[in-house]
Amino acid sequence: MINQVLYIWLQQVQGLLETSLTLISENKDIFIVILGVGIVPLAGRFLWWMIQQRRQRQIFPDTFPFDVIKPQRQT
């Protein structure tokens, strides 16, 4: 049963890869222009910036939420 499911899934993945490769080979000029212009690196850089901004918002300032009570000396 599992072997049949795996076989069907692999056939679907293979079909998807073949479709993707034919799409790329038929439209390779468009992909060359997109990569040449730098849209993909620009999108990657923007995504990296968004992740950094989110991380900065998650870091809390150096504040201690409790009052520190110093020991009192008895003489």
Coordinates of N, CA, C and O in Angstrom, one line a residue:
M1 N 0.8 -1.2 0.0 CA 0.0 0.0 0.0 C 0.9 1.3 0.0 O 0.7 2.2 -0.8
I2 N 1.8 1.3 0.9 CA 2.7 2.4 1.0 C 3.6 2.5 -0.3 O 3.8 3.7 -0.8
N3 N 4.0 1.4 -0.8 CA 4.8 1.4 -2.0 C 4.0 2.0 -3.2 O 4.5 2.7 -4.0
Q4 N 2.7 1.7 -3.3 CA 1.9 2.2 -4.4 C 1.7 3.7 -4.2 O 1.8 4.5 -5.2
V5 N 1.5 4.2 -3.0 CA 1.3 5.6 -2.7 C 2.6 6.3 -3.1 O 2.6 7.4 -3.7
L6 N 3.7 5.8 -2.7 CA 5.0 6.4 -3.0 C 5.3 6.4 -4.5 O 5.8 7.4 -5.0
Y7 N 4.9 5.3 -5.2 CA 5.1 5.3 -6.6 C 4.3 6.3 -7.4 O 4.7 7.0 -8.2
I8 N 3.0 6.5 -6.9 CA 2.1 7.5 -7.5 C 2.7 8.9 -7.3 O 2.7 9.8 -8.1
W9 N 3.1 9.1 -6.0 CA 3.7 10.4 -5.7 C 4.9 10.7 -6.5 O 5.1 11.9 -7.0
L10 N 5.8 9.8 -6.7 CA 7.0 10.0 -7.5 C 6.6 10.2 -9.0 O 7.3 11.1 -9.6
Q11 N 5.6 9.6 -9.5 CA 5.1 9.9 -10.8 C 4.6 11.3 -10.9 O 4.9 12.0 -11.9
Q12 N 3.9 11.8 -9.9 CA 3.4 13.2 -10.0 C 4.6 14.2 -9.9 O 4.6 15.2 -10.6
V13 N 5.5 13.9 -9.1 CA 6.7 14.8 -8.9 C 7.5 14.8 -10.3 O 7.9 15.8 -10.7
Q14 N 7.6 13.6 -10.9 CA 8.3 13.5 -12.2 C 7.6 14.3 -13.2 O 8.2 15.0 -14.0
G15 N 6.3 14.2 -13.2 CA 5.5 15.0 -14.2 C 5.6 16.5 -14.0 O 5.7 17.3 -14.9
L16 N 5.6 16.9 -12.7 CA 5.8 18.3 -12.4 C 7.2 18.8 -12.8 O 7.3 19.9 -13.4
L17 N 8.2 18.0 -12.6 CA 9.6 18.4 -13.0 C 9.7 18.5 -14.5 O 10.3 19.4 -15.0
E18 N 9.1 17.6 -15.2 CA 9.1 17.6 -16.7 C 8.4 18.9 -17.2 O 8.8 19.6 -18.1
T19 N 7.2 19.2 -16.6 CA 6.5 20.4 -17.0 C 7.3 21.6 -16.7 O 7.3 22.6 -17.5
S20 N 7.9 21.7 -15.5 CA 8.8 22.8 -15.2 C 9.9 23.0 -16.1 O 10.2 24.1 -16.6
L21 N 10.6 21.9 -16.5 CA 11.7 22.0 -17.4 C 11.3 22.4 -18.8 O 12.0 23.2 -19.5
T22 N 10.1 21.9 -19.3 CA 9.6 22.4 -20.6 C 9.3 23.9 -20.5 O 9.5 24.6 -21.5
L23 N 8.7 24.3 -19.4 CA 8.3 25.7 -19.3 C 9.6 26.6 -19.3 O 9.6 27.6 -20.0
I24 N 10.6 26.2 -18.6 CA 11.8 26.9 -18.6 C 12.5 26.9 -19.9 O 13.0 28.0 -20.4
S25 N 12.6 25.8 -20.6 CA 13.2 25.7 -21.9 C 12.5 26.5 -23.0 O 13.1 27.1 -23.8
E26 N 11.2 26.6 -22.9 CA 10.4 27.4 -23.9 C 10.5 28.9 -23.6 O 10.4 29.7 -24.5
N27 N 10.7 29.2 -22.4 CA 10.7 30.7 -22.0 C 12.0 31.1 -21.4 O 12.0 31.9 -20.5
K28 N 13.1 30.5 -21.8 CA 14.4 30.8 -21.2 C 14.8 32.2 -21.4 O 15.5 32.8 -20.5
D29 N 14.4 32.9 -22.4 CA 14.8 34.3 -22.6 C 14.2 35.2 -21.5 O 14.8 36.1 -21.0
I30 N 12.9 34.9 -21.1 CA 12.3 35.6 -20.0 C 13.0 35.4 -18.7 O 13.3 36.4 -18.0
F31 N 13.4 34.2 -18.5 CA 14.1 33.9 -17.2 C 15.5 34.6 -17.2 O 16.0 35.0 -16.2
I32 N 16.2 34.6 -18.4 CA 17.5 35.3 -18.5 C 17.3 36.8 -18.2 O 18.1 37.4 -17.4
V33 N 16.3 37.4 -18.7 CA 16.0 38.8 -18.4 C 15.7 39.1 -17.0 O 16.3 40.0 -16.4
I34 N 14.9 38.2 -16.4 CA 14.5 38.4 -15.0 C 15.8 38.3 -14.1 O 16.0 39.1 -13.2
L35 N 16.6 37.2 -14.3 CA 17.8 37.1 -13.5 C 18.8 38.2 -13.8 O 19.6 38.6 -12.9
G36 N 18.9 38.6 -15.1 CA 19.9 39.6 -15.5 C 19.5 41.0 -14.9 O 20.4 41.7 -14.5
V37 N 18.3 41.3 -14.8 CA 17.9 42.6 -14.2 C 18.1 42.6 -12.7 O 18.4 43.6 -12.2
G38 N 18.0 41.5 -12.1 CA 18.2 41.4 -10.7 C 17.0 41.4 -9.8 O 17.0 41.8 -8.7
I39 N 15.9 41.0 -10.4 CA 14.6 41.0 -9.7 C 14.7 39.9 -8.6 O 14.3 40.2 -7.4
V40 N 15.3 38.8 -8.9 CA 15.3 37.7 -7.9 C 16.3 38.1 -6.7 O 15.9 38.0 -5.6
P41 N 17.5 38.6 -7.0 CA 18.3 39.0 -5.8 C 17.7 40.2 -5.0 O 17.8 40.2 -3.8
L42 N 17.0 41.1 -5.7 CA 16.3 42.2 -5.0 C 15.2 41.6 -4.1 O 15.1 42.1 -3.0
A43 N 14.4 40.7 -4.6 CA 13.4 40.1 -3.8 C 14.0 39.4 -2.6 O 13.5 39.4 -1.5
G44 N 15.1 38.7 -2.8 CA 15.8 38.0 -1.7 C 16.3 39.0 -0.7 O 16.2 38.7 0.5
R45 N 16.8 40.1 -1.1 CA 17.3 41.1 -0.2 C 16.2 41.7 0.6 O 16.3 41.9 1.8
F46 N 15.1 41.9 0.0 CA 13.9 42.5 0.7 C 13.4 41.5 1.7 O 13.1 41.9 2.8
L47 N 13.4 40.2 1.4 CA 12.9 39.2 2.3 C 13.9 39.2 3.5 O 13.4 39.1 4.7
W48 N 15.2 39.2 3.3 CA 16.2 39.2 4.3 C 16.0 40.4 5.2 O 16.1 40.4 6.5
W49 N 15.7 41.6 4.7 CA 15.5 42.8 5.4 C 14.2 42.7 6.3 O 14.2 43.1 7.5
M50 N 13.2 42.1 5.8 CA 11.9 41.9 6.5 C 12.2 41.0 7.7 O 11.7 41.2 8.8
I51 N 13.0 39.9 7.5 CA 13.3 39.0 8.6 C 14.1 39.7 9.7 O 13.9 39.6 10.9
Q52 N 15.1 40.6 9.3 CA 15.9 41.3 10.3 C 15.0 42.3 11.1 O 15.2 42.5 12.3
Q53 N 14.1 43.0 10.4 CA 13.2 43.9 11.1 C 12.3 43.2 12.1 O 12.1 43.7 13.2
R54 N 11.9 42.0 11.8 CA 11.0 41.2 12.7 C 11.9 40.8 13.9 O 11.4 40.8 15.0
R55 N 13.1 40.4 13.7 CA 14.0 40.0 14.8 C 14.3 41.1 15.7 O 14.3 41.0 16.9
Q56 N 14.5 42.3 15.2 CA 14.8 43.5 16.0 C 13.6 43.9 16.9 O 13.7 44.3 18.0
R57 N 12.4 43.7 16.3 CA 11.2 44.0 17.1 C 11.0 43.0 18.3 O 10.4 43.3 19.3
Q58 N 11.5 41.8 18.1 CA 11.3 40.8 19.2 C 12.3 40.9 20.3 O 12.1 40.4 21.4
I59 N 13.4 41.6 20.1 CA 14.4 41.8 21.2 C 13.9 42.9 22.1 O 13.6 44.0 21.7
F60 N 13.8 42.6 23.4 CA 13.3 43.5 24.3 C 14.5 44.4 24.8 O 15.7 43.9 24.9
P61 N 14.2 45.6 25.3 CA 15.3 46.5 25.8 C 15.8 45.9 27.1 O 15.2 45.0 27.8
D62 N 17.0 46.3 27.5 CA 17.6 45.8 28.7 C 17.0 46.4 30.0 O 17.5 47.3 30.7
T63 N 15.8 46.0 30.3 CA 15.1 46.5 31.5 C 14.8 45.2 32.3 O 14.4 44.2 31.8
F64 N 14.9 45.4 33.6 CA 14.6 44.3 34.5 C 13.2 44.6 35.1 O 12.9 45.7 35.6
P65 N 12.3 43.7 35.0 CA 10.9 43.9 35.3 C 10.6 44.0 36.8 O 9.5 44.4 37.2
F66 N 11.6 43.8 37.7 CA 11.4 43.8 39.1 C 12.2 44.8 39.8 O 13.3 45.2 39.3
D67 N 11.8 45.3 40.9 CA 12.6 46.2 41.7 C 13.6 45.4 42.6 O 13.2 44.5 43.2
V68 N 14.8 45.9 42.6 CA 15.8 45.2 43.4 C 15.8 45.8 44.7 O 16.0 47.0 44.8
I69 N 15.6 45.0 45.8 CA 15.6 45.6 47.1 C 17.0 45.2 47.7 O 17.4 44.1 47.8
K70 N 17.7 46.3 48.0 CA 19.0 46.1 48.6 C 18.9 45.7 50.1 O 18.0 46.2 50.8
P71 N 19.8 44.9 50.5 CA 19.8 44.6 52.0 C 20.1 45.8 52.9 O 20.9 46.6 52.5
Q72 N 19.4 45.8 54.0 CA 19.6 46.9 54.9 C 20.5 46.5 56.0 O 20.4 45.4 56.6
R73 N 21.4 47.4 56.3 CA 22.4 47.1 57.4 C 21.8 47.4 58.8 O 21.2 48.4 59.0
Q74 N 22.1 46.5 59.6 CA 21.7 46.7 61.1 C 23.0 47.0 61.9 O 23.9 46.2 61.8
T75 N 23.0 48.1 62.6 CA 24.2 48.3 63.4 C 24.0 48.2 64.8 O 23.0 48.1 65.4

